[in-house]
PDB file of C-alpha atoms in Angstrom:
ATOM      1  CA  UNK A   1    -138.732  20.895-142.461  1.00 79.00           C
ATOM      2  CA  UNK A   2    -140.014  18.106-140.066  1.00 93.00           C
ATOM      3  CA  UNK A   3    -143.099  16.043-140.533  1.00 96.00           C
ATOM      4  CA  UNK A   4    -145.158  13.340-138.865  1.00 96.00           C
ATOM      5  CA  UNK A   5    -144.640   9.564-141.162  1.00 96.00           C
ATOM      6  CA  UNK A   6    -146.774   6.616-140.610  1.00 94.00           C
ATOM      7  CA  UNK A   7    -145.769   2.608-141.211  1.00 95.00           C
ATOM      8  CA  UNK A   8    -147.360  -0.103-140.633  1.00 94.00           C
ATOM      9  CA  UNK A   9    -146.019  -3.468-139.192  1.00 95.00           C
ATOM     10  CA  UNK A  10    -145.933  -6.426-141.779  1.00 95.00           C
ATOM     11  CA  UNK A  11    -144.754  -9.980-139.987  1.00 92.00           C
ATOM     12  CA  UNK A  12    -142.553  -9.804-137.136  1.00 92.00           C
ATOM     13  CA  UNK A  13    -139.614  -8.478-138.609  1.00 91.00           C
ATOM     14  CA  UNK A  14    -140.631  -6.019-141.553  1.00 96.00           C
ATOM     15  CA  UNK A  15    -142.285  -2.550-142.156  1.00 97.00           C
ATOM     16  CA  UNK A  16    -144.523  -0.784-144.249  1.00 97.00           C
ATOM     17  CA  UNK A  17    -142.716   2.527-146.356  1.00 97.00           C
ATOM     18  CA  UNK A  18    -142.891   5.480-144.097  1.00 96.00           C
ATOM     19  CA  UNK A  19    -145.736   7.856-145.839  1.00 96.00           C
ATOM     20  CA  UNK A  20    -146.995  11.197-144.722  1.00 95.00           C
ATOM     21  CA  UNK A  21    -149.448  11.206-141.987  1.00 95.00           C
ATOM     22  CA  UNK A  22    -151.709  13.811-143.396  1.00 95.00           C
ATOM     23  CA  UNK A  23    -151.558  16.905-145.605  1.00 93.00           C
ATOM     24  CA  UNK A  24    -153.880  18.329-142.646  1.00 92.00           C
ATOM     25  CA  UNK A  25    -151.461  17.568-140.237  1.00 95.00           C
ATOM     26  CA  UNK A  26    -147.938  18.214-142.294  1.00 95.00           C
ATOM     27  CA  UNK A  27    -147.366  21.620-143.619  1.00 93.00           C
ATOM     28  CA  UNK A  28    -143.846  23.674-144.643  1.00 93.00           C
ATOM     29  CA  UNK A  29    -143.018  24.350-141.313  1.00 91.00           C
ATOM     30  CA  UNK A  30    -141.660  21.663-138.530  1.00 93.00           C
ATOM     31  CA  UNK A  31    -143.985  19.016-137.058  1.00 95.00           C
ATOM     32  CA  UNK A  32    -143.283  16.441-134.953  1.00 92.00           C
ATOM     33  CA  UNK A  33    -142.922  15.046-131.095  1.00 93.00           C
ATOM     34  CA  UNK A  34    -146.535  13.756-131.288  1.00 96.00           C
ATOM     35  CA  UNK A  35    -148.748  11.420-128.724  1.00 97.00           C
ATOM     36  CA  UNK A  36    -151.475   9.423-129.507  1.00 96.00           C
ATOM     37  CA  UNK A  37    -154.376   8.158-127.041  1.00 96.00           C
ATOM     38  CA  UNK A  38    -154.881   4.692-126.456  1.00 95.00           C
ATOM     39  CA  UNK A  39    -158.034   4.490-128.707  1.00 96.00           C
ATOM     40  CA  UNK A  40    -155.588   5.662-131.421  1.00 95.00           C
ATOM     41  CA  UNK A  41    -158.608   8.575-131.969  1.00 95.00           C
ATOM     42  CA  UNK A  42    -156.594  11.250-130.373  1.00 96.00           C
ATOM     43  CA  UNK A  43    -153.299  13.407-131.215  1.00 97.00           C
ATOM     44  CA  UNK A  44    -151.771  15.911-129.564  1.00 97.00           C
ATOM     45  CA  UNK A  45    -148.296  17.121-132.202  1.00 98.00           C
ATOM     46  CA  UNK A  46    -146.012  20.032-131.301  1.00 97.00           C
ATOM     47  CA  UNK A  47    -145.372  22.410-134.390  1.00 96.00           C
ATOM     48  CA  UNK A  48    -143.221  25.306-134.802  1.00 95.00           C
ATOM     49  CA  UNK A  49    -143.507  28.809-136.428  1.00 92.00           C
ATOM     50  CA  UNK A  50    -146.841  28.467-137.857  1.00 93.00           C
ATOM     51  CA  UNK A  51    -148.450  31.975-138.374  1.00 92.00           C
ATOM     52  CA  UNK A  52    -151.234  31.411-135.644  1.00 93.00           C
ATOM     53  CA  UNK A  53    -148.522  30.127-132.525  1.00 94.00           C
ATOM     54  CA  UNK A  54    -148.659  31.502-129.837  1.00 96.00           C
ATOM     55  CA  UNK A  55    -144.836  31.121-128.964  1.00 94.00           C
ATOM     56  CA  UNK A  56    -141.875  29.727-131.213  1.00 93.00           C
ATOM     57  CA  UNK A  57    -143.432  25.932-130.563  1.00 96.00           C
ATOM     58  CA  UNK A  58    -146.976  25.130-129.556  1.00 97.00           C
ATOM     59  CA  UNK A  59    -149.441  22.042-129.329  1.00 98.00           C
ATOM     60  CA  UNK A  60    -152.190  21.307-131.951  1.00 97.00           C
ATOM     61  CA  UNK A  61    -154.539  18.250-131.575  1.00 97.00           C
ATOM     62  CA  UNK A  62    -156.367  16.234-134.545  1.00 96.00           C
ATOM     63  CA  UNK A  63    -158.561  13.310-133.962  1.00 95.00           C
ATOM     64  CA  UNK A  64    -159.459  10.575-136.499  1.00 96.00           C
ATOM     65  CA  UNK A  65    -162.332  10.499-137.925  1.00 96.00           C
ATOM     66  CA  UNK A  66    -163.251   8.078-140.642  1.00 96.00           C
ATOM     67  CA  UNK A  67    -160.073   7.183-141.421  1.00 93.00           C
ATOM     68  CA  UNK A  68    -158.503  10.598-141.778  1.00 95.00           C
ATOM     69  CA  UNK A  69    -156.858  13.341-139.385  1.00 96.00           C
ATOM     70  CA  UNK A  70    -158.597  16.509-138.508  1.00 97.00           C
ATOM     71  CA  UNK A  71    -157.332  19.571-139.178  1.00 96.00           C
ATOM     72  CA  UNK A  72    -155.865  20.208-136.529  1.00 96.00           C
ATOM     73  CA  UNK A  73    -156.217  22.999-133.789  1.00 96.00           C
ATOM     74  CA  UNK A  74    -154.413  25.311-131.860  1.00 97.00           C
ATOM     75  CA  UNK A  75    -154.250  24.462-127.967  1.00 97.00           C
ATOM     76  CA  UNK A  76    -155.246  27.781-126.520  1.00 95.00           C
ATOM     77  CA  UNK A  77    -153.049  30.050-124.478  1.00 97.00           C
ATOM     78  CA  UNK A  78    -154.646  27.462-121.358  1.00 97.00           C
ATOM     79  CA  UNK A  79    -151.898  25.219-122.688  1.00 98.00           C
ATOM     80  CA  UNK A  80    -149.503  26.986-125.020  1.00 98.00           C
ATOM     81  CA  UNK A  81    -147.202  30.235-123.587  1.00 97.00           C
ATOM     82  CA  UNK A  82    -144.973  32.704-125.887  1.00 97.00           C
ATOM     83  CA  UNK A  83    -142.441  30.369-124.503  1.00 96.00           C
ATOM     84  CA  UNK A  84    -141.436  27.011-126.151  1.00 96.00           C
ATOM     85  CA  UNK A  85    -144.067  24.520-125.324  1.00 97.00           C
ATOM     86  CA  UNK A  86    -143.194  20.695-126.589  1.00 97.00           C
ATOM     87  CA  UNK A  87    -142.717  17.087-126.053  1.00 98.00           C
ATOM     88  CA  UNK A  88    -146.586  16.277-125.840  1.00 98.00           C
ATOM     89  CA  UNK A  89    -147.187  13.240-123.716  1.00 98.00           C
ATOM     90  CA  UNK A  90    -151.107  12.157-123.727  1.00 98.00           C
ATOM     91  CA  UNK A  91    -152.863   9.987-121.160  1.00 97.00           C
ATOM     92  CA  UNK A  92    -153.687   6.561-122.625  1.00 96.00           C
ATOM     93  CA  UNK A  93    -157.447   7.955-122.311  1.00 96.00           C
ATOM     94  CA  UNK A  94    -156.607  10.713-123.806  1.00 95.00           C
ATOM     95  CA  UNK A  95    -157.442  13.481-120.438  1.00 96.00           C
ATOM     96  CA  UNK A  96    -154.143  14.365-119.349  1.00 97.00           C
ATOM     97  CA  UNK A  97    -151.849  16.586-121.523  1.00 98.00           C
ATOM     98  CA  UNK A  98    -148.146  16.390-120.031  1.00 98.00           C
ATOM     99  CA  UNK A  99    -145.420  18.404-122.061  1.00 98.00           C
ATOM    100  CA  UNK A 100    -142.831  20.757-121.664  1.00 98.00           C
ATOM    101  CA  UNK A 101    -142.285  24.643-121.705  1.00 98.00           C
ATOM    102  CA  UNK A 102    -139.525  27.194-121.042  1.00 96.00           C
ATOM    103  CA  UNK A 103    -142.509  29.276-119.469  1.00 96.00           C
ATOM    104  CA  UNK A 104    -141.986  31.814-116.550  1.00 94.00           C
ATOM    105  CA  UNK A 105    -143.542  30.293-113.300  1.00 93.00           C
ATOM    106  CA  UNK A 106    -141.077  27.228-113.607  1.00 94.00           C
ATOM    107  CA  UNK A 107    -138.724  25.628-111.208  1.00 94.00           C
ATOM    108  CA  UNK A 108    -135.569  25.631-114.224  1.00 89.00           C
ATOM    109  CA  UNK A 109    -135.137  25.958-117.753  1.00 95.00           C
ATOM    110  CA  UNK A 110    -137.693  23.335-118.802  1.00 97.00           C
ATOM    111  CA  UNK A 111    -140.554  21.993-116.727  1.00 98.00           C
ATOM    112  CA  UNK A 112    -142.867  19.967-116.887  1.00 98.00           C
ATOM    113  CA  UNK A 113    -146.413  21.038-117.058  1.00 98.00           C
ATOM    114  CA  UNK A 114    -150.089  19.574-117.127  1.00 98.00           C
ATOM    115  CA  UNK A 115    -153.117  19.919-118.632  1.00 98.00           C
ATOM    116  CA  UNK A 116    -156.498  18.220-118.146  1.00 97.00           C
ATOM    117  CA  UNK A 117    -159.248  18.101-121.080  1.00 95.00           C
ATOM    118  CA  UNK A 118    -162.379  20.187-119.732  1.00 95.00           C
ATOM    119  CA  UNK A 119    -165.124  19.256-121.983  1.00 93.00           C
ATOM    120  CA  UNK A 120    -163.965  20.545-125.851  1.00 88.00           C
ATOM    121  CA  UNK A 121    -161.332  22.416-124.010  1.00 93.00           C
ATOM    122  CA  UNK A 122    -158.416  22.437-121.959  1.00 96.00           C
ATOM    123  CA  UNK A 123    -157.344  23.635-118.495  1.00 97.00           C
ATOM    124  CA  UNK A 124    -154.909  26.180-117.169  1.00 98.00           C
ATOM    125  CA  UNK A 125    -151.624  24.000-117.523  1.00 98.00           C
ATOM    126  CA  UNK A 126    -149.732  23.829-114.186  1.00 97.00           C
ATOM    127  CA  UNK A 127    -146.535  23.203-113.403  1.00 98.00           C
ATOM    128  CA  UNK A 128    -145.591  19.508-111.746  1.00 97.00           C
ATOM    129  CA  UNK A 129    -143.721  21.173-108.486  1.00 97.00           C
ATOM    130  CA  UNK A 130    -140.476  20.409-107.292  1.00 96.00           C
ATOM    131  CA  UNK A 131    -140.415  16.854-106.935  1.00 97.00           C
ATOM    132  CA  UNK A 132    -140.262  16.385-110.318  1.00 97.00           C
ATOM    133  CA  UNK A 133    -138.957  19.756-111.535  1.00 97.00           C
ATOM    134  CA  UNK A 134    -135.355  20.593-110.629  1.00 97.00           C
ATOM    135  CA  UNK A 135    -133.408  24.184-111.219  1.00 96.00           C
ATOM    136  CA  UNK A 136    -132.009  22.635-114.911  1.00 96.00           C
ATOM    137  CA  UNK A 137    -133.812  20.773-117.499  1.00 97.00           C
ATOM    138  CA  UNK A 138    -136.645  18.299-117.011  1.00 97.00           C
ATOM    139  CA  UNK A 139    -138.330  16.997-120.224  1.00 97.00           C
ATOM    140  CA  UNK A 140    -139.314  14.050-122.598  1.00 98.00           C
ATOM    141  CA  UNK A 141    -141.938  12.979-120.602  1.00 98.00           C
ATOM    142  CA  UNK A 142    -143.897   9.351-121.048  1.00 98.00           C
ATOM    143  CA  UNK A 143    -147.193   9.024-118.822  1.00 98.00           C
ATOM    144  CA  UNK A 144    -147.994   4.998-118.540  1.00 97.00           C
ATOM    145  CA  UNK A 145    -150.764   3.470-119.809  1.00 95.00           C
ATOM    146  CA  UNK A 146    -151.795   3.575-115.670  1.00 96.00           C
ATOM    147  CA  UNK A 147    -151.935   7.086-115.613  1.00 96.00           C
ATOM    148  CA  UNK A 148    -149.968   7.167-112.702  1.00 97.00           C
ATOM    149  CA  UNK A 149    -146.448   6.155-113.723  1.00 98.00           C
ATOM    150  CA  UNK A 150    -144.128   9.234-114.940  1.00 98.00           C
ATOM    151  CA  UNK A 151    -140.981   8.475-117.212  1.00 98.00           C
ATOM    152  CA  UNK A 152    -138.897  11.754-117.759  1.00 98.00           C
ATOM    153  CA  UNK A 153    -135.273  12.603-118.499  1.00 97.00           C
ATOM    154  CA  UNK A 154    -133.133  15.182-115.916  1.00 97.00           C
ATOM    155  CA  UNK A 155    -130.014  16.885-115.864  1.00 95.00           C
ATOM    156  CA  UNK A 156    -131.083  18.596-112.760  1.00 92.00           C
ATOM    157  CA  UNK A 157    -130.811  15.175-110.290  1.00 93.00           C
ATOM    158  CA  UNK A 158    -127.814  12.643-109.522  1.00 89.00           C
ATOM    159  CA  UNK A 159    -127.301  10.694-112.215  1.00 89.00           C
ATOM    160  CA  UNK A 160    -124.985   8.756-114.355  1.00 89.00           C
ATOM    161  CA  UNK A 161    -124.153  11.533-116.670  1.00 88.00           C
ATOM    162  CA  UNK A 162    -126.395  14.355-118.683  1.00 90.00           C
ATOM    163  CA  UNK A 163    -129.767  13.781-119.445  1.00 95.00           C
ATOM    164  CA  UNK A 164    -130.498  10.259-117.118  1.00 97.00           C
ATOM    165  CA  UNK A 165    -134.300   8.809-117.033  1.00 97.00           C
ATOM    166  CA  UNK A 166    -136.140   8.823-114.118  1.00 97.00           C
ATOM    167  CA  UNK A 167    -139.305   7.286-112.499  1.00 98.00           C
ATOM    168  CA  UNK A 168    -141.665   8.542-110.646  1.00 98.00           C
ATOM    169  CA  UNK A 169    -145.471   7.353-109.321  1.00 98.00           C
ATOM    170  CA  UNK A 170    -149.004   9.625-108.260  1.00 96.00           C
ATOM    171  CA  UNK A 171    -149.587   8.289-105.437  1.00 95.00           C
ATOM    172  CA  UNK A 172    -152.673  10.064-103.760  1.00 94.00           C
ATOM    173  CA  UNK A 173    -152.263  13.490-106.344  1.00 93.00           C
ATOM    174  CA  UNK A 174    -149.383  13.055-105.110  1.00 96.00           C
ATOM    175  CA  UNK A 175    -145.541  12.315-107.048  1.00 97.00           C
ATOM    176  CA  UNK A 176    -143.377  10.011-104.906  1.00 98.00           C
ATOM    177  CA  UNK A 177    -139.440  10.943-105.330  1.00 97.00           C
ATOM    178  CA  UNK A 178    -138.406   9.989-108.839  1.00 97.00           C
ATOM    179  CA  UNK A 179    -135.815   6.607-108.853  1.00 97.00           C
ATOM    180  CA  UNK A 180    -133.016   6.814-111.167  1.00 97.00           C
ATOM    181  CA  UNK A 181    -133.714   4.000-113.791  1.00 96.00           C
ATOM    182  CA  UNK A 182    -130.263   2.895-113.636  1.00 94.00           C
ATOM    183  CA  UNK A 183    -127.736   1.215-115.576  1.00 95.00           C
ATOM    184  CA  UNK A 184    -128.177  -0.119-118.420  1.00 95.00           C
ATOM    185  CA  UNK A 185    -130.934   1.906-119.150  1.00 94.00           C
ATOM    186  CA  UNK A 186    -129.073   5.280-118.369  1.00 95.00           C
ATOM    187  CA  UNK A 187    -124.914   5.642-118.163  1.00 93.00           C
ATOM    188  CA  UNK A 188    -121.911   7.905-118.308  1.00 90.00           C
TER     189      UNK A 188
END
């Protein structure tokens, strides 16, 4: 179904052909919505139905090494649920897992949850709270290079019309009250 393509930039107006990313990474079965670290050594990829998930959708990671993807590994039951876990977004050092899961314990349909890299493992995810969760869907979301800057989408806040984006900053462990990005950016 779905798999992972690389390209390369040539120029400042031009592309590489789109090839597979790597037979380790790309099976029969759907891959995709994947984050990469900022050292580029690091990816977390969200597959579905493979016969060792945990749920529907879970999270494998691969790093690179020498040039090539590992194979990759299941995220244990820490970070995946029998729920649908997705939208991987990794810190730019590669220690924070954000994504998104229809797991009980949330505040709507999806939530937002996070994970932080414990030596070779992960920990327990936990769910963002209510200032960023809302009783409908809260996904796609896009941690800045600062660590501290959230991007997500929301149908659950006032907005401009279905899914709008929305900012919102750690201030202190802390998530200040996420700011409608506005038009352009969002609309009807």
């Amino acid at each position: 179904d779905e798999n992972i393509y690389t390209t390369n930039r040539v120029g400042d107006d031009s592309w590489t052909e789109p090839k597979s990313l790597s037979s380790e990474i790309n099976t029969d079965r759907n891959e995709g919505s994947a984050s990469i670290s900022g050292d580029g050594k690091t990816m977390v990829f969200t597959s579905c139905n493979r016969p060792d998930n945990i749920g529907s959708c879970d999270m494998y990671v691969s790093y690179l090494k020498s040039g090539e993807w590992t194979s990759p590994q299941l995220l244990g039951p820490e970070v995946n649920s029998k729920a649908w876990d997705s939208q991987p977004s990794l810190s730019a050092d590669g220690n924070k897992l954000y994504f998104v899961s229809k797991r009980d314990g949330g505040f709507g349909k999806q939530d937002i949850w996070l994970s932080e890299k414990i030596g070779d493992g992960w920990s327990q995810a936990v769910n963002l709270g209510p200032t960023i969760n809302s009783a409908e869907d809260d996904c796609s979301p896009f941690i800045y290079l600062d660590g501290e800057t959230l991007i997500f989408a929301s149908k659950g806040r006032v907005g401009l019309g279905g899914f709008d984006l929305f900012k919102s900053t750690l201030v202190s462990n802390n998530w200040s009250e996420p700011e409608n990005l506005g038009y352009p950016i969002n609309n009807s």
